[in-house]
Amino acid sequence: MTKPKRIAILTSGGDCPGLNAVIRAVTKKAIHEYGYEVIGIRDGYEGLLFNKNRRLDEADVSGILNLGGTILGTTNKANLYKYPVEEKGQTVYQDLSLQAIAHLHQLKIDCLVCVGGDGTLSVARQLSLQGVNVVGVPKTVDNDVQGTDITFGFDTAVHIAAEGVDRLHTTAESHHRLMLLEVMGRKAGWIALYAGVAGGGDVILIPEIPYDINKIAEYIKNRRKRGKKFTLLVVSEGVAPINGNVTIQRMVKDGVEPARLGGVSFLLGQDLEKLTGIETRNVVLGHLQRGGSPTAFDRILGTQLGAQAVDFIHQGFYGFMVGVKSNQFIKVPLSIMGQGSRLVPVDHPLIKDARALGTCFGD
Ligand code: F6P
């Protein structure tokens, strides 16, 4: 009889509804079905570097399916290959991957499950190139991970954003205002597109389609002429005008991707108010899209991805993440992480349908 495996799991990068569903599924299936031991690494890759971990038993993951966030904690600042260290009063960046790998050896880990977005999975890929057995589980509200049709967290974010559009609708209509709702997504417009369509947004702006402000103003004025005195705009945080730049809210020290986007809806709203003469307000939905309980869809997807990850380990498929293609779970090599974000194709069927219904995409 072969010795049961000892596996570890970490969640890294920005949190996202459904992470606990994955932790629960991995832990329960690994113990229940295969008799493995499971170690939870705390605070993402930071916990690998500084040996912060705890054993996970079935009782530890009981009752967490509907919880937002991650019981293991996370960080989006611990790139093992470029880790900030203070030296003589200065911050220098070092490759500390060997320290992390040494801790995995000390813990006698047979395989590490890395749950995260493209930053986390890129680090997972590098670990795998250094000989660590790794299985990835893609996560992000942005839905922009290459190699998979869908990531858990996205459905919850869309649900919250669509509710935001609904709520703004009544107040926009009552006051005859322009109302802009800014949603997350970084370089990808998935949340804006889906929430915009779900909430019946009149204008949907996504980073993949640079906007022309004069065309948006024209569209709003035409609506007025037709008796629609208000307009709802759903704006992805990563949008930029034709030949213009994205709006950066702040730079984050030591982040894998330091620029944090935000604030475009305020600037755009001011300009539209000038061009149309209509009073304007903006709302930045922000981290409300990432907090709280996951939708039933995300709980199910997280559970399935976690369960698949354990099967990958059992079958010895390392260096892969679990992807979803045409409703099937597939093995996706982690090398796909070099290909950048998965953007919305500008000829996406949902864009075509929305255009046919009269929605403006700012072009
Ligand atoms: O990638 C997920 C995401 O929520 C983006 O949509 C957003 O731009 C970013 O993370 C915000 O990061 P932070 O939590 O560091 O503010």
CSV table of C-alpha atoms and ligand atoms in Angstrom, one decimal:
chain,number,residue,atom,x,y,z
A,1,MET,CA,0.0,0.0,0.0
A,2,THR,CA,1.3,3.5,-0.9
A,3,LYS,CA,1.6,6.1,1.9
A,4,PRO,CA,-1.3,8.6,1.8
A,5,LYS,CA,-0.3,11.9,0.5
A,6,ARG,CA,0.2,15.1,2.5
A,7,ILE,CA,-1.1,18.1,0.6
A,8,ALA,CA,-1.1,21.9,1.3
A,9,ILE,CA,-3.4,24.6,0.1
A,10,LEU,CA,-3.0,28.3,0.0
A,11,THR,CA,-5.1,31.2,-1.3
A,12,SER,CA,-3.2,34.2,-2.6
A,13,GLY,CA,-3.9,37.5,-4.3
A,14,GLY,CA,-7.1,39.6,-3.8
A,15,ASP,CA,-9.9,37.7,-2.0
A,16,CYS,CA,-13.0,36.6,-3.8
A,17,PRO,CA,-16.3,35.0,-2.9
A,18,GLY,CA,-16.1,31.2,-3.2
A,19,LEU,CA,-12.5,30.7,-1.9
A,20,ASN,CA,-13.9,28.9,1.2
A,21,ALA,CA,-15.9,26.6,-1.0
A,22,VAL,CA,-12.7,25.5,-2.7
A,23,ILE,CA,-10.8,25.1,0.6
A,24,ARG,CA,-13.7,23.1,2.0
A,25,ALA,CA,-13.9,20.9,-1.1
A,26,VAL,CA,-10.2,20.2,-1.3
A,27,THR,CA,-9.9,19.4,2.4
A,28,LYS,CA,-13.0,17.2,2.6
A,29,LYS,CA,-12.4,15.3,-0.5
A,30,ALA,CA,-8.7,14.8,0.2
A,31,ILE,CA,-9.5,13.4,3.6
A,32,HIS,CA,-12.7,11.6,2.9
A,33,GLU,CA,-12.1,10.0,-0.4
A,34,TYR,CA,-8.3,9.5,-0.4
A,35,GLY,CA,-7.2,9.6,3.3
A,36,TYR,CA,-4.7,12.4,2.7
A,37,GLU,CA,-3.5,14.9,5.3
A,38,VAL,CA,-4.2,18.6,4.5
A,39,ILE,CA,-2.2,21.6,5.6
A,40,GLY,CA,-3.6,25.1,5.3
A,41,ILE,CA,-0.9,27.7,4.5
A,42,ARG,CA,-1.9,31.1,6.0
A,43,ASP,CA,-1.8,34.4,4.1
A,44,GLY,CA,-0.9,33.0,0.7
A,45,TYR,CA,2.8,32.8,-0.3
A,46,GLU,CA,3.7,34.8,2.8
A,47,GLY,CA,2.8,31.8,4.9
A,48,LEU,CA,5.1,29.6,2.8
A,49,LEU,CA,8.0,32.0,3.4
A,50,PHE,CA,7.5,32.4,7.1
A,51,ASN,CA,6.1,28.9,7.9
A,52,LYS,CA,2.7,30.0,8.9
A,53,ASN,CA,0.4,27.0,8.6
A,54,ARG,CA,-2.1,24.8,10.3
A,55,ARG,CA,-3.4,21.3,9.8
A,56,LEU,CA,-6.9,21.2,8.4
A,57,ASP,CA,-9.4,18.6,9.4
A,58,GLU,CA,-13.0,18.1,8.2
A,59,ALA,CA,-14.2,20.0,11.3
A,60,ASP,CA,-12.1,23.1,10.4
A,61,VAL,CA,-13.8,23.5,7.1
A,62,SER,CA,-17.3,22.7,8.3
A,63,GLY,CA,-19.8,25.6,7.9
A,64,ILE,CA,-17.7,27.8,5.7
A,65,LEU,CA,-19.3,27.1,2.3
A,66,ASN,CA,-21.4,30.3,2.5
A,67,LEU,CA,-18.7,32.5,4.0
A,68,GLY,CA,-17.0,35.2,1.9
A,69,GLY,CA,-13.3,35.9,2.1
A,70,THR,CA,-10.9,33.1,2.9
A,71,ILE,CA,-10.4,31.3,6.3
A,72,LEU,CA,-6.7,30.9,5.4
A,73,GLY,CA,-6.1,34.7,4.8
A,74,THR,CA,-4.4,36.1,1.7
A,75,THR,CA,-2.0,38.8,0.5
A,76,ASN,CA,-1.4,40.3,-2.9
A,77,LYS,CA,2.1,41.4,-2.0
A,78,ALA,CA,4.1,38.2,-1.6
A,79,ASN,CA,5.8,37.5,-4.9
A,80,LEU,CA,8.3,34.8,-3.9
A,81,TYR,CA,10.6,35.8,-6.8
A,82,LYS,CA,10.6,39.5,-6.0
A,83,TYR,CA,10.1,39.8,-2.3
A,84,PRO,CA,10.8,43.2,-0.7
A,85,VAL,CA,13.5,43.1,2.0
A,86,GLU,CA,14.9,46.0,4.0
A,87,GLU,CA,18.7,46.3,3.6
A,88,LYS,CA,20.6,49.2,5.1
A,89,GLY,CA,17.4,51.4,5.2
A,90,GLN,CA,16.6,50.5,1.6
A,91,THR,CA,14.0,48.2,0.1
A,92,VAL,CA,15.6,45.6,-2.2
A,93,TYR,CA,13.9,42.8,-4.0
A,94,GLN,CA,15.1,39.2,-3.6
A,95,ASP,CA,14.2,35.8,-4.9
A,96,LEU,CA,13.2,33.9,-1.8
A,97,SER,CA,11.6,30.9,-3.6
A,98,LEU,CA,14.2,28.5,-2.2
A,99,GLN,CA,13.2,29.5,1.4
A,100,ALA,CA,9.6,28.7,0.6
A,101,ILE,CA,10.5,25.4,-1.1
A,102,ALA,CA,12.6,24.4,1.9
A,103,HIS,CA,9.6,24.9,4.1
A,104,LEU,CA,7.4,22.7,1.9
A,105,HIS,CA,10.1,20.0,2.2
A,106,GLN,CA,10.2,20.4,6.0
A,107,LEU,CA,6.4,19.9,6.0
A,108,LYS,CA,6.8,16.9,3.8
A,109,ILE,CA,4.2,18.2,1.3
A,110,ASP,CA,3.6,16.0,-1.8
A,111,CYS,CA,1.6,18.7,-3.6
A,112,LEU,CA,0.7,22.3,-3.1
A,113,VAL,CA,-2.7,23.6,-4.3
A,114,CYS,CA,-2.5,27.3,-5.2
A,115,VAL,CA,-5.8,29.1,-5.5
A,116,GLY,CA,-5.5,32.5,-7.1
A,117,GLY,CA,-5.6,34.7,-10.1
A,118,ASP,CA,-2.9,35.2,-12.8
A,119,GLY,CA,-0.3,36.6,-10.3
A,120,THR,CA,-0.7,33.7,-7.9
A,121,LEU,CA,-0.8,31.1,-10.7
A,122,SER,CA,2.3,32.6,-12.4
A,123,VAL,CA,4.2,32.1,-9.1
A,124,ALA,CA,2.7,28.6,-9.0
A,125,ARG,CA,4.1,28.0,-12.5
A,126,GLN,CA,7.6,29.1,-11.5
A,127,LEU,CA,7.5,26.8,-8.4
A,128,SER,CA,6.5,24.0,-10.6
A,129,LEU,CA,9.4,24.7,-12.9
A,130,GLN,CA,11.6,24.4,-9.8
A,131,GLY,CA,10.3,20.9,-9.2
A,132,VAL,CA,7.4,21.5,-6.8
A,133,ASN,CA,4.3,19.5,-7.4
A,134,VAL,CA,1.6,22.1,-7.9
A,135,VAL,CA,-2.0,22.2,-8.9
A,136,GLY,CA,-3.7,25.5,-9.6
A,137,VAL,CA,-7.3,26.6,-9.1
A,138,PRO,CA,-8.1,29.9,-10.9
A,139,LYS,CA,-10.1,32.6,-9.0
A,140,THR,CA,-11.0,36.2,-9.6
A,141,VAL,CA,-14.1,38.4,-9.7
A,142,ASP,CA,-12.6,39.8,-12.9
A,143,ASN,CA,-13.1,36.6,-14.9
A,144,ASP,CA,-9.9,37.3,-16.8
A,145,VAL,CA,-7.8,34.2,-16.2
A,146,GLN,CA,-6.5,32.7,-19.5
A,147,GLY,CA,-7.4,29.0,-20.2
A,148,THR,CA,-10.8,29.0,-18.5
A,149,ASP,CA,-14.2,30.2,-19.5
A,150,ILE,CA,-15.2,31.2,-16.1
A,151,THR,CA,-13.7,31.9,-12.6
A,152,PHE,CA,-15.6,31.6,-9.4
A,153,GLY,CA,-16.3,35.0,-7.7
A,154,PHE,CA,-17.4,36.5,-11.0
A,155,ASP,CA,-21.1,35.5,-10.7
A,156,THR,CA,-21.2,37.0,-7.2
A,157,ALA,CA,-19.6,40.3,-8.4
A,158,VAL,CA,-22.0,40.5,-11.3
A,159,HIS,CA,-25.0,39.9,-9.0
A,160,ILE,CA,-23.9,42.7,-6.7
A,161,ALA,CA,-23.2,45.1,-9.5
A,162,ALA,CA,-26.5,44.3,-11.3
A,163,GLU,CA,-28.3,45.1,-8.0
A,164,GLY,CA,-26.3,48.4,-7.9
A,165,VAL,CA,-27.6,49.3,-11.4
A,166,ASP,CA,-31.2,48.4,-10.3
A,167,ARG,CA,-30.9,50.6,-7.2
A,168,LEU,CA,-29.4,53.5,-9.2
A,169,HIS,CA,-32.2,53.2,-11.8
A,170,THR,CA,-34.9,54.5,-9.5
A,171,THR,CA,-33.0,57.5,-8.1
A,172,ALA,CA,-31.6,58.4,-11.6
A,173,GLU,CA,-35.1,58.3,-13.0
A,174,SER,CA,-36.7,60.3,-10.2
A,175,HIS,CA,-34.0,63.1,-10.5
A,176,HIS,CA,-33.6,63.0,-14.3
A,177,ARG,CA,-29.9,62.6,-13.8
A,178,LEU,CA,-27.0,60.8,-15.4
A,179,MET,CA,-25.8,58.1,-13.0
A,180,LEU,CA,-22.5,56.3,-13.5
A,181,LEU,CA,-21.7,53.0,-11.7
A,182,GLU,CA,-18.0,52.1,-11.7
A,183,VAL,CA,-17.3,48.4,-11.4
A,184,MET,CA,-14.1,46.4,-11.0
A,185,GLY,CA,-12.4,44.3,-13.6
A,186,ARG,CA,-8.9,45.7,-14.2
A,187,LYS,CA,-8.1,45.5,-18.0
A,188,ALA,CA,-11.2,43.3,-18.7
A,189,GLY,CA,-14.8,44.4,-19.0
A,190,TRP,CA,-16.5,41.2,-18.1
A,191,ILE,CA,-18.2,42.6,-14.9
A,192,ALA,CA,-19.3,45.8,-16.6
A,193,LEU,CA,-20.7,43.9,-19.6
A,194,TYR,CA,-22.6,41.3,-17.7
A,195,ALA,CA,-23.9,43.6,-14.9
A,196,GLY,CA,-24.7,46.3,-17.5
A,197,VAL,CA,-26.8,43.9,-19.5
A,198,ALA,CA,-28.4,42.3,-16.4
A,199,GLY,CA,-29.3,45.7,-15.0
A,200,GLY,CA,-30.4,47.3,-18.3
A,201,GLY,CA,-27.6,49.9,-18.4
A,202,ASP,CA,-28.1,52.4,-21.3
A,203,VAL,CA,-24.3,52.9,-21.7
A,204,ILE,CA,-21.8,50.2,-21.0
A,205,LEU,CA,-18.1,51.1,-21.2
A,206,ILE,CA,-15.5,48.4,-21.2
A,207,PRO,CA,-11.7,48.7,-21.5
A,208,GLU,CA,-11.7,46.6,-24.7
A,209,ILE,CA,-13.7,49.4,-26.5
A,210,PRO,CA,-12.0,52.8,-26.1
A,211,TYR,CA,-14.8,55.5,-25.8
A,212,ASP,CA,-15.5,58.7,-27.6
A,213,ILE,CA,-17.1,61.1,-25.1
A,214,ASN,CA,-18.8,63.1,-27.8
A,215,LYS,CA,-20.6,60.0,-29.0
A,216,ILE,CA,-21.8,59.2,-25.5
A,217,ALA,CA,-23.0,62.8,-25.0
A,218,GLU,CA,-24.8,62.6,-28.3
A,219,TYR,CA,-26.5,59.3,-27.3
A,220,ILE,CA,-27.7,60.9,-24.0
A,221,LYS,CA,-29.1,63.9,-25.8
A,222,ASN,CA,-30.9,61.7,-28.2
A,223,ARG,CA,-32.5,59.8,-25.3
A,224,ARG,CA,-33.6,63.1,-23.9
A,225,LYS,CA,-35.3,64.0,-27.2
A,226,ARG,CA,-37.1,60.7,-27.0
A,227,GLY,CA,-38.4,61.6,-23.5
A,228,LYS,CA,-35.9,59.6,-21.5
A,229,LYS,CA,-34.6,62.2,-19.1
A,230,PHE,CA,-32.1,60.0,-17.2
A,231,THR,CA,-29.3,57.7,-18.4
A,232,LEU,CA,-27.5,54.9,-16.5
A,233,LEU,CA,-23.9,54.3,-17.4
A,234,VAL,CA,-22.1,51.1,-16.3
A,235,VAL,CA,-18.3,51.9,-16.4
A,236,SER,CA,-15.5,49.4,-16.0
A,237,GLU,CA,-12.7,50.8,-13.8
A,238,GLY,CA,-10.2,50.1,-16.7
A,239,VAL,CA,-11.8,52.2,-19.4
A,240,ALA,CA,-9.9,54.8,-21.4
A,241,PRO,CA,-10.9,57.3,-24.1
A,242,ILE,CA,-9.7,56.8,-27.6
A,243,ASN,CA,-6.0,57.8,-27.6
A,244,GLY,CA,-6.2,58.3,-23.8
A,245,ASN,CA,-5.1,56.6,-20.6
A,246,VAL,CA,-6.7,54.7,-17.8
A,247,THR,CA,-7.4,56.4,-14.5
A,248,ILE,CA,-5.0,55.3,-11.7
A,249,GLN,CA,-6.3,55.7,-8.2
A,250,ARG,CA,-3.1,54.8,-6.4
A,251,MET,CA,0.1,52.8,-6.7
A,252,VAL,CA,0.5,49.9,-4.3
A,253,LYS,CA,3.9,49.3,-2.9
A,254,ASP,CA,5.3,45.8,-3.5
A,255,GLY,CA,2.2,44.6,-5.4
A,256,VAL,CA,2.7,42.1,-8.3
A,257,GLU,CA,0.7,44.6,-10.3
A,258,PRO,CA,1.2,48.0,-8.5
A,259,ALA,CA,-1.4,50.2,-10.3
A,260,ARG,CA,-4.8,50.3,-8.7
A,261,LEU,CA,-7.5,51.6,-11.1
A,262,GLY,CA,-10.4,53.8,-10.0
A,263,GLY,CA,-12.0,57.2,-10.3
A,264,VAL,CA,-12.8,57.3,-14.0
A,265,SER,CA,-16.5,57.5,-13.4
A,266,PHE,CA,-16.1,60.8,-11.5
A,267,LEU,CA,-14.0,62.4,-14.2
A,268,LEU,CA,-16.2,61.1,-17.0
A,269,GLY,CA,-19.3,62.2,-15.2
A,270,GLN,CA,-18.0,65.8,-14.8
A,271,ASP,CA,-17.2,66.0,-18.5
A,272,LEU,CA,-20.6,64.5,-19.5
A,273,GLU,CA,-22.4,67.0,-17.3
A,274,LYS,CA,-20.6,69.8,-19.1
A,275,LEU,CA,-21.4,68.4,-22.5
A,276,THR,CA,-25.1,67.5,-21.9
A,277,GLY,CA,-26.1,70.0,-19.2
A,278,ILE,CA,-27.6,67.2,-17.2
A,279,GLU,CA,-26.8,66.9,-13.5
A,280,THR,CA,-24.6,63.8,-12.8
A,281,ARG,CA,-23.6,61.6,-10.0
A,282,ASN,CA,-21.2,58.6,-9.8
A,283,VAL,CA,-20.9,55.6,-7.5
A,284,VAL,CA,-17.7,53.5,-7.2
A,285,LEU,CA,-18.9,50.0,-6.1
A,286,GLY,CA,-15.4,48.9,-5.2
A,287,HIS,CA,-14.8,46.0,-2.8
A,288,LEU,CA,-18.5,45.5,-2.1
A,289,GLN,CA,-18.2,43.3,-5.2
A,290,ARG,CA,-15.7,41.1,-3.5
A,291,GLY,CA,-17.1,40.9,0.0
A,292,GLY,CA,-19.8,38.8,1.5
A,293,SER,CA,-21.4,35.5,0.7
A,294,PRO,CA,-20.9,33.8,-2.7
A,295,THR,CA,-23.9,33.1,-4.9
A,296,ALA,CA,-25.1,29.5,-5.2
A,297,PHE,CA,-23.4,29.3,-8.6
A,298,ASP,CA,-20.0,30.3,-7.1
A,299,ARG,CA,-20.3,27.9,-4.2
A,300,ILE,CA,-21.0,25.1,-6.7
A,301,LEU,CA,-18.2,26.1,-9.1
A,302,GLY,CA,-15.7,26.4,-6.2
A,303,THR,CA,-16.8,23.0,-4.9
A,304,GLN,CA,-16.3,21.4,-8.3
A,305,LEU,CA,-12.9,23.0,-9.0
A,306,GLY,CA,-11.7,22.0,-5.5
A,307,ALA,CA,-12.9,18.4,-6.0
A,308,GLN,CA,-11.2,18.3,-9.5
A,309,ALA,CA,-8.0,19.6,-8.1
A,310,VAL,CA,-7.8,16.7,-5.6
A,311,ASP,CA,-8.4,14.2,-8.5
A,312,PHE,CA,-5.5,15.9,-10.4
A,313,ILE,CA,-3.3,15.2,-7.4
A,314,HIS,CA,-4.5,11.6,-7.1
A,315,GLN,CA,-3.7,11.0,-10.7
A,316,GLY,CA,-0.4,12.8,-10.5
A,317,PHE,CA,-1.2,15.6,-12.9
A,318,TYR,CA,1.0,18.4,-11.6
A,319,GLY,CA,1.9,21.7,-13.2
A,320,PHE,CA,-1.8,22.2,-14.3
A,321,MET,CA,-4.7,24.2,-13.2
A,322,VAL,CA,-8.3,23.1,-13.4
A,323,GLY,CA,-10.0,25.0,-16.2
A,324,VAL,CA,-13.6,25.1,-17.5
A,325,LYS,CA,-14.2,24.8,-21.3
A,326,SER,CA,-17.7,24.4,-22.7
A,327,ASN,CA,-18.9,23.2,-19.3
A,328,GLN,CA,-16.2,20.5,-19.0
A,329,PHE,CA,-13.4,20.5,-16.5
A,330,ILE,CA,-10.0,20.4,-18.2
A,331,LYS,CA,-6.3,20.3,-17.5
A,332,VAL,CA,-4.7,23.6,-18.4
A,333,PRO,CA,-0.9,23.8,-18.3
A,334,LEU,CA,0.3,26.6,-16.0
A,335,SER,CA,2.5,27.8,-18.8
A,336,ILE,CA,-0.6,29.6,-20.1
A,337,MET,CA,0.0,32.2,-17.5
A,338,GLY,CA,2.4,34.0,-19.7
A,339,GLN,CA,-0.4,35.0,-22.1
A,340,GLY,CA,-1.8,38.0,-20.2
A,341,SER,CA,-5.4,38.7,-19.2
A,342,ARG,CA,-8.4,37.1,-20.9
A,343,LEU,CA,-10.2,40.1,-22.4
A,344,VAL,CA,-13.8,40.4,-23.7
A,345,PRO,CA,-13.7,39.9,-27.5
A,346,VAL,CA,-15.2,43.0,-29.1
A,347,ASP,CA,-17.5,40.8,-31.2
A,348,HIS,CA,-18.7,38.9,-28.1
A,349,PRO,CA,-22.4,37.8,-28.7
A,350,LEU,CA,-23.6,39.7,-25.7
A,351,ILE,CA,-22.1,42.9,-27.0
A,352,LYS,CA,-23.9,42.3,-30.3
A,353,ASP,CA,-27.2,41.6,-28.6
A,354,ALA,CA,-26.9,44.6,-26.4
A,355,ARG,CA,-26.1,46.8,-29.4
A,356,ALA,CA,-29.1,45.5,-31.2
A,357,LEU,CA,-31.2,46.6,-28.3
A,358,GLY,CA,-29.8,50.1,-28.5
A,359,THR,CA,-27.1,50.0,-25.8
A,360,CYS,CA,-24.3,52.4,-26.4
A,361,PHE,CA,-20.7,51.1,-26.0
A,362,GLY,CA,-19.2,54.6,-26.3
A,363,ASP,CA,-17.9,54.0,-29.9
B,1,F6P,O1,-8.3,41.6,-9.4
B,1,F6P,C1,-9.4,41.7,-8.5
B,1,F6P,C2,-9.6,43.2,-8.2
B,1,F6P,O2,-10.7,43.3,-7.4
B,1,F6P,C3,-9.7,44.1,-9.4
B,1,F6P,O3,-11.0,44.1,-10.0
B,1,F6P,C4,-9.4,45.4,-8.7
B,1,F6P,O4,-8.8,46.3,-9.7
B,1,F6P,C5,-8.3,45.0,-7.7
B,1,F6P,O5,-8.5,43.7,-7.5
B,1,F6P,C6,-8.3,45.8,-6.4
B,1,F6P,O6,-7.3,45.4,-5.6
B,1,F6P,P1,-7.1,45.8,-4.1
B,1,F6P,O7,-7.9,44.8,-3.3
B,1,F6P,O8,-5.6,45.7,-3.9
B,1,F6P,O9,-7.6,47.2,-3.9
